[in-house]
Coordinates of C-alpha atoms in Angstrom, one line a residue:
M1 CA -36.2 1.5 183.1
P2 CA -33.2 -0.4 181.4
S3 CA -33.8 -2.3 178.2
T4 CA -34.4 -5.9 177.7
F5 CA -32.3 -8.1 175.4
A6 CA -35.0 -10.8 173.9
H7 CA -34.2 -13.1 171.2
E8 CA -35.4 -16.6 170.1
F9 CA -32.4 -18.6 169.1
K10 CA -32.8 -21.1 166.5
T11 CA -29.3 -22.4 165.7
P12 CA -28.0 -25.8 165.1
T13 CA -26.4 -25.6 168.5
F14 CA -28.7 -24.0 170.8
K15 CA -32.6 -23.5 170.5
A16 CA -34.3 -21.6 173.0
K17 CA -35.8 -18.1 174.2
V18 CA -33.5 -15.7 176.0
A19 CA -34.3 -12.5 177.5
F20 CA -32.7 -10.4 180.3
R21 CA -32.4 -6.8 181.3
T22 CA -29.4 -4.8 180.0
G23 CA -28.9 -2.1 182.4
L24 CA -25.9 -1.4 184.7
F25 CA -25.6 -3.7 187.8
I26 CA -25.0 -1.7 190.8
N27 CA -26.0 -2.4 194.6
G28 CA -27.8 -5.7 193.2
Q29 CA -30.2 -3.9 191.0
F30 CA -30.2 -3.4 187.2
V31 CA -30.5 0.5 186.6
D32 CA -30.3 3.0 183.7
G33 CA -27.3 5.0 183.5
S34 CA -27.2 8.5 185.1
D35 CA -27.6 10.1 181.7
N36 CA -30.1 7.6 180.4
T37 CA -27.6 6.9 177.5
T38 CA -26.9 3.5 175.7
I39 CA -24.0 2.1 173.8
D40 CA -24.3 0.6 170.4
S41 CA -21.3 -1.1 168.7
N42 CA -20.8 -0.8 165.1
G43 CA -22.0 -3.4 162.3
K44 CA -25.5 -5.0 163.1
V45 CA -27.2 -3.9 166.2
I46 CA -27.8 -6.9 168.9
T47 CA -29.3 -4.7 171.4
S48 CA -28.9 -1.6 173.5
V49 CA -26.9 -1.5 176.8
S50 CA -27.0 1.2 179.2
E51 CA -23.9 3.4 179.3
G52 CA -22.4 4.2 182.4
T53 CA -20.7 7.5 183.3
A54 CA -18.4 9.0 186.0
K55 CA -21.6 9.5 188.4
D56 CA -22.6 5.9 188.1
V57 CA -18.7 4.8 188.6
D58 CA -19.1 6.8 191.9
L59 CA -22.5 5.0 192.8
A60 CA -21.1 1.6 192.2
V61 CA -17.7 2.3 194.3
E62 CA -20.0 3.4 197.1
A63 CA -22.1 0.4 196.7
A64 CA -19.1 -1.8 196.5
N65 CA -17.3 -0.2 199.7
E66 CA -20.7 -0.3 201.7
A67 CA -20.9 -4.2 201.0
F68 CA -17.4 -4.5 201.9
D69 CA -17.8 -2.4 205.0
T70 CA -20.9 -4.5 206.2
T71 CA -21.6 -7.8 204.5
W72 CA -18.6 -9.3 202.7
G73 CA -14.7 -9.1 203.3
L74 CA -13.9 -9.7 206.8
H75 CA -17.5 -9.4 207.9
A76 CA -18.7 -12.6 206.2
P77 CA -16.4 -15.9 206.9
G78 CA -14.5 -17.6 204.0
T79 CA -16.9 -20.4 204.2
Q80 CA -19.5 -18.0 203.1
H81 CA -17.8 -16.7 200.1
S82 CA -16.9 -20.4 199.2
I83 CA -20.7 -21.4 199.4
L84 CA -22.2 -18.4 197.2
M85 CA -19.0 -18.9 194.5
S86 CA -19.8 -22.5 194.3
K87 CA -23.5 -21.6 193.7
L88 CA -22.5 -19.3 191.3
A89 CA -20.5 -21.9 189.4
A90 CA -23.5 -24.2 189.6
L91 CA -25.7 -21.8 187.8
M92 CA -23.1 -21.0 185.0
E93 CA -23.2 -25.0 184.6
K94 CA -27.0 -25.0 184.4
N95 CA -27.0 -21.9 182.0
A96 CA -23.5 -22.9 180.1
D97 CA -25.3 -23.4 176.6
E98 CA -27.0 -19.7 177.0
L99 CA -23.6 -18.2 178.2
A100 CA -21.8 -19.8 175.2
T101 CA -24.6 -18.7 172.8
L102 CA -24.0 -15.0 174.1
E103 CA -20.5 -15.2 173.5
A104 CA -20.9 -16.6 170.0
L105 CA -23.2 -13.8 169.1
D106 CA -21.4 -10.9 170.7
N107 CA -17.9 -12.0 170.0
G108 CA -18.0 -13.9 166.8
K109 CA -16.2 -17.1 168.0
T110 CA -17.9 -20.5 167.4
F111 CA -20.2 -21.9 169.9
N112 CA -18.2 -25.0 170.4
W113 CA -15.2 -23.2 171.2
A114 CA -17.0 -20.9 173.5
R115 CA -18.9 -23.5 175.2
N116 CA -15.8 -26.3 175.6
A117 CA -13.1 -23.5 176.4
D118 CA -14.4 -20.5 177.2
V119 CA -17.5 -21.0 179.5
A120 CA -15.9 -24.6 180.6
G121 CA -13.0 -22.6 181.6
S122 CA -15.0 -20.1 183.4
I123 CA -16.7 -22.4 185.6
D124 CA -13.7 -24.4 186.5
C125 CA -12.1 -21.1 187.6
I126 CA -15.1 -20.2 189.8
C127 CA -14.9 -23.7 191.5
Y128 CA -11.0 -23.5 192.0
Y129 CA -11.3 -20.3 193.8
A130 CA -14.4 -21.2 195.7
G131 CA -11.9 -24.0 197.2
W132 CA -9.8 -21.4 198.3
A133 CA -12.0 -19.0 199.8
N134 CA -11.8 -20.6 203.4
K135 CA -8.3 -21.4 203.3
V136 CA -6.6 -18.0 203.3
T137 CA -4.5 -18.1 206.4
G138 CA -1.9 -15.9 208.2
Q139 CA 1.6 -16.7 209.8
V140 CA 2.5 -16.8 213.6
Q141 CA 6.4 -16.4 214.4
E142 CA 7.9 -17.0 217.8
I143 CA 10.6 -14.3 217.9
T144 CA 11.7 -14.7 221.7
E145 CA 10.5 -16.9 224.5
D146 CA 8.2 -14.3 225.5
K147 CA 7.4 -12.5 222.3
L148 CA 5.1 -13.6 219.4
T149 CA 4.4 -11.8 216.0
Y150 CA 1.7 -12.6 213.6
A151 CA 0.8 -11.6 210.2
R152 CA -2.6 -12.0 208.6
H153 CA -3.8 -11.5 204.8
E154 CA -6.6 -9.2 204.7
P155 CA -8.9 -8.4 201.7
I156 CA -7.9 -5.2 199.7
G157 CA -11.1 -3.6 199.5
V158 CA -12.8 -2.5 196.1
V159 CA -11.3 -3.8 193.2
C160 CA -11.7 -2.5 189.7
H161 CA -11.4 -4.8 186.6
A162 CA -11.4 -3.9 183.0
L163 CA -12.3 -6.5 180.6
T164 CA -10.9 -7.2 177.0
L165 CA -13.4 -8.1 174.1
H166 CA -12.0 -11.6 173.1
F167 CA -12.6 -13.7 176.2
A168 CA -15.7 -11.9 178.0
V169 CA -17.0 -14.6 180.4
L170 CA -13.7 -16.3 180.8
M171 CA -12.0 -13.1 181.8
M172 CA -14.7 -12.0 184.1
A173 CA -14.4 -15.4 185.8
W174 CA -10.4 -14.6 186.0
K175 CA -11.1 -11.5 187.7
L176 CA -14.2 -12.3 190.0
G177 CA -12.7 -15.8 191.0
P178 CA -9.6 -14.5 193.2
A179 CA -11.1 -11.3 194.1
L180 CA -14.4 -12.7 195.7
A181 CA -12.3 -15.7 197.4
C182 CA -10.0 -13.3 199.3
G183 CA -12.9 -11.1 200.4
N184 CA -12.8 -8.2 197.9
T185 CA -15.7 -6.3 196.5
V186 CA -15.8 -5.7 192.7
V187 CA -16.6 -3.1 190.1
L188 CA -16.3 -4.3 186.7
K189 CA -16.4 -2.9 183.2
P190 CA -16.8 -5.2 180.4
S191 CA -15.7 -4.1 176.9
E192 CA -18.5 -1.9 175.0
F193 CA -17.9 -4.5 172.2
T194 CA -18.9 -7.7 174.2
P195 CA -21.0 -6.7 177.3
L196 CA -23.7 -9.2 176.9
T197 CA -22.2 -12.3 179.0
A198 CA -20.9 -10.0 181.9
I199 CA -24.4 -8.4 182.2
R200 CA -25.9 -12.0 181.9
M201 CA -23.6 -13.3 184.6
C202 CA -25.1 -10.4 187.0
H203 CA -28.5 -12.1 186.9
L204 CA -26.6 -15.2 187.9
V205 CA -24.8 -13.5 190.9
N206 CA -28.3 -12.5 192.0
E207 CA -29.6 -15.7 191.8
A208 CA -26.8 -17.2 193.9
S209 CA -27.8 -14.5 196.7
F210 CA -24.5 -12.5 196.8
P211 CA -25.2 -9.4 199.0
P212 CA -25.8 -6.4 197.0
G213 CA -22.9 -4.4 196.2
V214 CA -20.4 -7.3 196.3
V215 CA -20.5 -7.2 192.5
N216 CA -21.1 -4.4 190.3
V217 CA -20.8 -4.0 186.6
L218 CA -20.7 -0.8 184.5
S219 CA -21.0 -1.1 180.6
G220 CA -19.8 2.1 178.7
Y221 CA -16.9 3.8 176.8
G222 CA -13.7 3.5 178.5
N223 CA -14.7 6.8 195.5
T224 CA -12.0 4.8 196.7
I225 CA -10.7 1.9 194.7
E226 CA -7.7 0.2 195.9
K227 CA -6.8 -2.2 193.2
V228 CA -7.1 -1.9 189.4
A229 CA -6.9 -5.1 187.1
C230 CA -6.7 -4.9 183.4
T231 CA -6.7 -7.3 180.7
G232 CA -6.3 -5.5 177.4
S233 CA -3.7 -3.8 175.2
T234 CA -0.4 -2.4 176.1
L235 CA -1.6 1.0 175.3
V236 CA -4.1 1.1 177.6
G237 CA -2.3 -0.6 180.2
R238 CA 0.3 2.2 180.1
K239 CA -2.9 4.8 180.7
I240 CA -3.9 2.8 183.6
M241 CA -0.6 2.8 185.1
E242 CA -0.1 6.6 184.5
A243 CA -3.6 7.1 186.2
A244 CA -2.7 4.8 189.0
A245 CA 0.7 6.7 189.7
K246 CA -0.8 10.3 189.4
S247 CA -3.6 9.3 192.0
N248 CA -2.9 7.2 195.1
L249 CA -0.4 4.5 193.7
K250 CA -3.2 2.0 193.3
N251 CA -2.2 -1.8 193.4
V252 CA -2.2 -2.7 189.5
T253 CA -2.0 -6.0 187.5
L254 CA -1.8 -5.7 183.8
E255 CA -2.4 -8.7 181.6
L256 CA -1.6 -7.1 178.1
G257 CA -1.0 -7.9 174.5
G258 CA 2.2 -9.9 173.0
K259 CA 3.8 -11.0 169.8
S260 CA 4.4 -14.8 171.0
P261 CA 7.1 -16.8 169.2
N262 CA 6.2 -20.4 168.1
I263 CA 9.4 -22.1 167.8
I264 CA 9.8 -25.4 165.8
F265 CA 12.8 -27.3 165.8
D266 CA 13.9 -29.7 163.1
D267 CA 13.4 -33.1 165.1
V268 CA 9.5 -32.5 165.3
D269 CA 6.7 -34.6 163.8
I270 CA 6.2 -32.1 161.2
E271 CA 2.3 -33.0 160.8
Q272 CA 1.9 -32.4 164.8
A273 CA 3.7 -29.0 164.5
A274 CA 1.6 -28.2 161.8
N275 CA -1.5 -28.6 163.6
W276 CA -0.3 -27.0 166.8
A277 CA 1.0 -24.0 165.0
A278 CA -2.6 -23.6 163.3
F279 CA -4.4 -24.0 166.6
G280 CA -1.9 -21.5 168.4
I281 CA -2.5 -18.6 165.8
F282 CA -5.9 -19.3 164.3
W283 CA -7.9 -20.3 167.6
N284 CA -10.6 -17.7 168.4
H285 CA -10.0 -15.9 164.9
G286 CA -6.7 -14.9 166.2
Q287 CA -7.9 -12.7 169.1
T288 CA -5.7 -14.1 171.7
C289 CA -3.1 -12.2 173.9
C290 CA -1.1 -15.6 173.6
A291 CA -1.3 -16.1 170.1
G292 CA 1.8 -17.8 168.4
S293 CA 1.8 -15.4 165.6
R294 CA 5.5 -15.5 165.0
I295 CA 6.1 -19.0 163.8
F296 CA 10.0 -19.6 163.8
V297 CA 11.0 -22.6 161.7
Q298 CA 14.4 -24.5 161.6
E299 CA 15.6 -24.2 158.2
G300 CA 16.0 -28.2 157.6
I301 CA 12.4 -28.7 157.7
H302 CA 11.0 -25.2 156.7
D303 CA 9.7 -25.9 153.4
E304 CA 7.9 -29.0 154.3
F305 CA 6.5 -27.5 157.3
L306 CA 5.2 -24.4 155.4
K307 CA 3.4 -27.1 152.7
R308 CA 1.5 -28.8 155.5
F309 CA 1.0 -25.7 157.6
T310 CA -0.8 -24.2 154.4
E311 CA -2.7 -27.0 153.9
K312 CA -4.0 -27.4 157.5
T313 CA -5.1 -23.4 157.3
R314 CA -6.7 -24.0 153.9
S315 CA -9.0 -26.6 155.6
L316 CA -10.3 -24.7 158.6
K317 CA -13.8 -23.7 157.8
V318 CA -14.7 -19.9 158.3
G319 CA -18.4 -19.1 158.4
D320 CA -21.5 -19.1 160.8
P321 CA -20.2 -19.4 164.5
F322 CA -23.3 -21.5 165.6
A323 CA -22.6 -24.0 162.7
P324 CA -21.0 -27.4 164.2
D325 CA -18.2 -27.5 161.9
T326 CA -17.0 -24.2 162.1
F327 CA -13.7 -23.2 163.2
Q328 CA -13.2 -19.5 162.8
G329 CA -16.1 -17.0 162.8
P330 CA -16.3 -13.1 162.1
Q331 CA -13.8 -10.6 163.8
V332 CA -15.5 -9.2 167.0
S333 CA -16.0 -5.6 165.3
E334 CA -15.9 -3.5 162.3
I335 CA -13.0 -1.5 164.0
Q336 CA -11.0 -4.6 164.5
F337 CA -11.8 -6.0 161.3
N338 CA -10.5 -3.0 159.6
R339 CA -7.4 -3.0 161.7
I340 CA -6.5 -6.3 160.9
M341 CA -6.9 -5.8 157.3
S342 CA -4.7 -2.7 157.4
Y343 CA -1.9 -5.1 158.7
I344 CA -2.5 -7.2 155.8
V345 CA -2.3 -4.4 153.3
S346 CA 1.0 -2.9 155.1
G347 CA 2.6 -6.6 154.9
K348 CA 1.9 -6.7 151.1
A349 CA 3.2 -3.3 150.6
V350 CA 6.5 -3.9 151.9
G351 CA 7.2 -7.2 150.0
A352 CA 6.0 -9.9 152.5
K353 CA 4.8 -12.8 150.6
V354 CA 1.1 -14.1 151.1
E355 CA 1.1 -18.0 151.2
I356 CA -2.5 -18.1 151.7
G357 CA -5.3 -15.9 152.7
G358 CA -4.8 -12.1 152.9
E359 CA -8.1 -11.0 152.2
R360 CA -11.6 -10.6 153.4
L361 CA -14.2 -13.5 152.8
G362 CA -17.8 -12.3 152.1
S363 CA -19.0 -8.8 153.6
E364 CA -19.8 -9.9 157.3
G365 CA -16.5 -9.1 158.9
F366 CA -14.7 -12.4 157.8
I367 CA -11.1 -12.4 157.2
R368 CA -9.4 -15.8 155.8
P369 CA -6.7 -17.3 157.8
T370 CA -3.6 -15.6 156.7
I371 CA 0.2 -16.9 156.4
F372 CA 3.1 -14.5 155.5
T373 CA 6.5 -15.4 154.4
N374 CA 9.7 -13.8 153.3
V375 CA 9.2 -11.3 156.1
D376 CA 12.0 -9.4 158.0
P377 CA 12.2 -7.9 161.6
S378 CA 11.5 -4.4 160.6
M379 CA 7.9 -4.9 159.3
K380 CA 4.9 -4.2 161.3
I381 CA 3.2 -7.6 160.7
V382 CA 6.6 -9.2 162.6
Q383 CA 6.8 -6.3 165.4
E384 CA 3.3 -5.4 166.3
E385 CA 0.3 -7.6 167.6
I386 CA -2.4 -7.6 165.0
F387 CA -5.0 -9.5 167.1
G388 CA -6.5 -11.4 164.2
P389 CA -5.9 -14.7 162.0
V390 CA -2.4 -13.5 160.9
G391 CA 0.6 -15.4 161.2
V392 CA 4.1 -15.0 160.0
V393 CA 6.6 -18.1 159.1
I394 CA 10.5 -17.0 159.8
K395 CA 13.1 -19.4 159.2
F396 CA 16.1 -19.8 161.4
K397 CA 19.7 -21.5 161.4
D398 CA 20.2 -22.7 165.1
E399 CA 19.0 -22.1 168.6
E400 CA 21.3 -18.8 169.1
D401 CA 19.6 -17.3 165.9
V402 CA 16.2 -18.3 167.1
I403 CA 16.6 -16.7 170.6
K404 CA 18.0 -13.7 169.2
Q405 CA 15.2 -13.4 166.7
A406 CA 12.4 -14.4 169.1
N407 CA 13.6 -12.0 171.7
D408 CA 13.7 -9.2 169.5
T409 CA 10.2 -8.0 170.3
N410 CA 14.0 -32.4 171.8
L411 CA 12.2 -31.8 175.2
N412 CA 15.5 -31.0 177.1
R413 CA 16.4 -28.8 173.9
A414 CA 13.0 -26.9 174.5
I415 CA 13.1 -26.7 178.2
N416 CA 16.8 -25.1 178.0
T417 CA 15.4 -22.8 175.4
V418 CA 12.5 -21.5 177.4
P419 CA 14.3 -19.7 180.3
R420 CA 16.1 -17.7 177.8
L421 CA 12.9 -16.1 176.2
K422 CA 11.6 -12.9 177.4
V423 CA 8.1 -14.6 178.1
G424 CA 5.9 -15.2 181.1
T425 CA 4.3 -18.3 179.8
A426 CA 5.4 -20.8 177.6
W427 CA 4.1 -24.0 176.3
I428 CA 6.0 -26.8 175.0
N429 CA 4.6 -29.4 172.5
C430 CA 1.2 -27.9 172.9
V431 CA -0.6 -24.3 172.7
N432 CA -3.2 -22.3 174.9
S433 CA -3.1 -25.2 177.7
L434 CA -4.6 -23.1 180.4
H435 CA -5.2 -24.6 183.9
S436 CA -6.8 -22.7 186.7
N437 CA -4.1 -23.8 189.3
V438 CA -1.4 -22.2 187.2
P439 CA -0.4 -18.6 186.8
F440 CA -0.9 -16.9 183.4
G441 CA 0.8 -13.6 182.1
G442 CA 3.7 -11.8 180.4
F443 CA 6.8 -9.9 180.9
E444 CA 7.7 -6.5 180.1
Q445 CA 4.9 -5.0 177.8
S446 CA 3.0 -7.9 178.0
G447 CA 1.8 -7.2 181.8
I448 CA 2.6 -6.7 185.2
A449 CA 2.1 -9.5 187.8
M450 CA 0.5 -12.8 187.0
P451 CA -2.9 -13.9 188.3
G452 CA -3.4 -17.1 189.7
P453 CA -1.3 -18.7 192.4
V454 CA 2.1 -20.5 191.9
L455 CA 1.5 -24.2 193.1
A456 CA 4.3 -26.3 191.8
Q457 CA 3.6 -29.6 193.7
A458 CA 0.0 -29.2 192.6
I459 CA 0.8 -29.4 188.9
P460 CA -0.3 -32.5 187.3
G461 CA 2.3 -35.3 186.7
S462 CA 1.9 -34.8 182.8
L463 CA 2.8 -31.4 183.2
L464 CA 6.8 -29.9 183.7
D465 CA 7.2 -26.5 185.6
D466 CA 10.7 -25.0 184.8
E467 CA 12.2 -24.6 188.2
K468 CA 15.6 -23.8 186.6
D469 CA 14.9 -20.0 186.3
Q470 CA 13.0 -19.7 189.6
D471 CA 14.9 -18.2 192.5
E472 CA 13.2 -18.8 195.9
D473 CA 12.3 -15.0 195.8
D474 CA 10.5 -15.7 192.6
I475 CA 7.9 -18.1 194.3
A476 CA 4.7 -16.6 195.5
P477 CA 3.0 -17.7 198.9
L478 CA 0.2 -20.3 198.6
T479 CA -2.7 -17.9 198.5
P480 CA -5.3 -17.5 195.6
L481 CA -4.0 -13.7 194.8
S482 CA -0.5 -14.6 194.9
T483 CA 1.4 -12.6 192.2
A484 CA 5.3 -13.5 191.8
R485 CA 7.5 -10.8 191.0
K486 CA 9.0 -12.9 187.9
T487 CA 7.0 -16.0 187.9
R488 CA 7.8 -18.1 184.8
T489 CA 5.1 -20.7 183.9
N490 CA 6.4 -23.5 181.5
T491 CA 3.8 -26.2 180.4
S492 CA 5.0 -29.1 178.6
I493 CA 3.7 -32.3 177.4
K494 CA 6.4 -35.0 178.3
T495 CA 6.0 -37.0 175.1
K496 CA 8.3 -35.5 172.6
F497 CA 6.8 -34.8 169.2
A498 CA 9.9 -36.4 167.5
K499 CA 10.7 -38.5 164.7
E500 CA 12.5 -41.1 166.6
E501 CA 9.9 -41.4 169.2
K502 CA 7.9 -44.7 169.0
T503 CA 5.1 -43.4 171.7
P504 CA 2.4 -41.4 170.1
A505 CA 2.1 -37.9 171.0
R506 CA -1.0 -36.8 172.7
P507 CA -2.5 -33.5 171.4
P508 CA -6.3 -32.4 171.8
T509 CA -9.2 -34.7 171.2
A510 CA -10.5 -34.5 167.7
E511 CA -13.8 -34.3 169.1
A512 CA -12.7 -31.1 171.1
V513 CA -10.6 -29.6 168.4
P514 CA -12.4 -29.8 165.0
F515 CA -8.9 -29.6 163.0
M516 CA -7.2 -32.1 164.5
S517 CA -6.9 -35.5 162.8
P518 CA -8.6 -38.5 164.9
E519 CA -5.3 -40.5 164.4
L520 CA -3.6 -37.8 166.3
S521 CA -5.9 -38.2 169.4
P522 CA -5.5 -39.5 172.8
P523 CA -7.7 -41.8 174.5
P524 CA -11.3 -40.3 174.8
V525 CA -11.5 -38.1 178.1
K526 CA -13.9 -40.0 180.4
T527 CA -15.0 -37.0 182.5
T528 CA -15.5 -33.3 181.6
V529 CA -12.4 -31.4 181.8
P530 CA -12.4 -27.6 182.0
F531 CA -10.4 -26.9 178.8
P532 CA -10.7 -29.3 175.5
F533 CA -6.9 -29.4 175.1
T534 CA -5.8 -30.5 178.4
E535 CA -3.4 -33.2 177.8
H536 CA -4.1 -35.9 180.6
T537 CA -6.9 -38.3 180.8
M538 CA -9.2 -37.5 183.9

């Protein structure tokens, strides 16, 4: 019989008894792995989780195929898909504090961020795709007076998803939402470091009354599958593409790592820029694929920006993720902690200057937020994704200079700059502003295809979508699973953070973003929004 995770939480943010089975979830049941083995992460043991093997993968795929051929796919109307997904979202809302607590316990991120960003965004994502489930249509064309042709969008079949460790429940929602809405069945593998929320979600899937086999979850270390989607490192993405090419050329979607540039011109409000830069690199303890880890600052404001950025970084509290005022918790695992520290050691060894941080904090996997200066493009800390709270500040002269440096791995001014960057997602005057109806992904080694629909006409009025770089062929059809060949998503706040502007800028609320100053906050949001750093009042 599978192990059970049982714990009584007595934290400042969550107090309750939690208990659920931690077996493999196959065909609607929690079972032990075929070899009766378990996985245990390093560091302090939280619980034991059943380990899936090749035999279990075969069983899960068989169950998913059976469900696809009998109770899901084209054998269930889109309305049924929508109803069950809406029930799942409602159950997630009901259990939101518990899911956030498991994310904080499993990942090390703070409870407040897990609740207000990860879980809230996951619920919004499932709701969004539930609305699409009964709106997937085909197309009819009249070729001649006596001839019609029609095309229809059909579900792919069994879709395999491999999740990364840093946004366990959010990545699960991003994968489940479009797949289930279009009638696919799912075999999902969470990271062996952060499997608890995925397993708890399986209990909610059963409670929502999804047919057995529609969702299957296998924890472990790393027979017909038609699509593979992976959020993870570039190295893992290469291995998945290689395996797909050697088998049956499976359809592959990859959302991989990056080394994102954060470009700060000399006409900004420096205080605002320092706030956003800190949020861009240190949020989620630096463990985000879109972290603004290379901070390019125009030379005219470089010194003053560095001073304020360092002050803001010093103010961030590192500690207990369940404490209400904590901004950064511990890294997700000892392996990741050691990896980050090795980059810090490397930066020091080649002559980069540590402005702040650059060391561990205590003995429990905490790392002080770190800023390097005096760097050059050849350094590992500039070239490689660190996936931790480590940023580099780089001085640049003008636009041509920063484009060259950024591509080496005023609002109009920014918008004109964005199309020249080799990036899939760009934020202007904000960072990490995610929306369920806007694609998210990267170019080149940061990923293949962008999950989510391209709905330019549905983007809120306070956002700008850069149409200058999009040809007609680049716009995907309006379906939940559309992935444009080279879609670029640029999100901007219209109000320019410039010194000459009289209208106050609108960053996230101070209540939602602990390190933001109250005087920099917009009016209170009147209704719950999926992400706390949205820039428009609902």
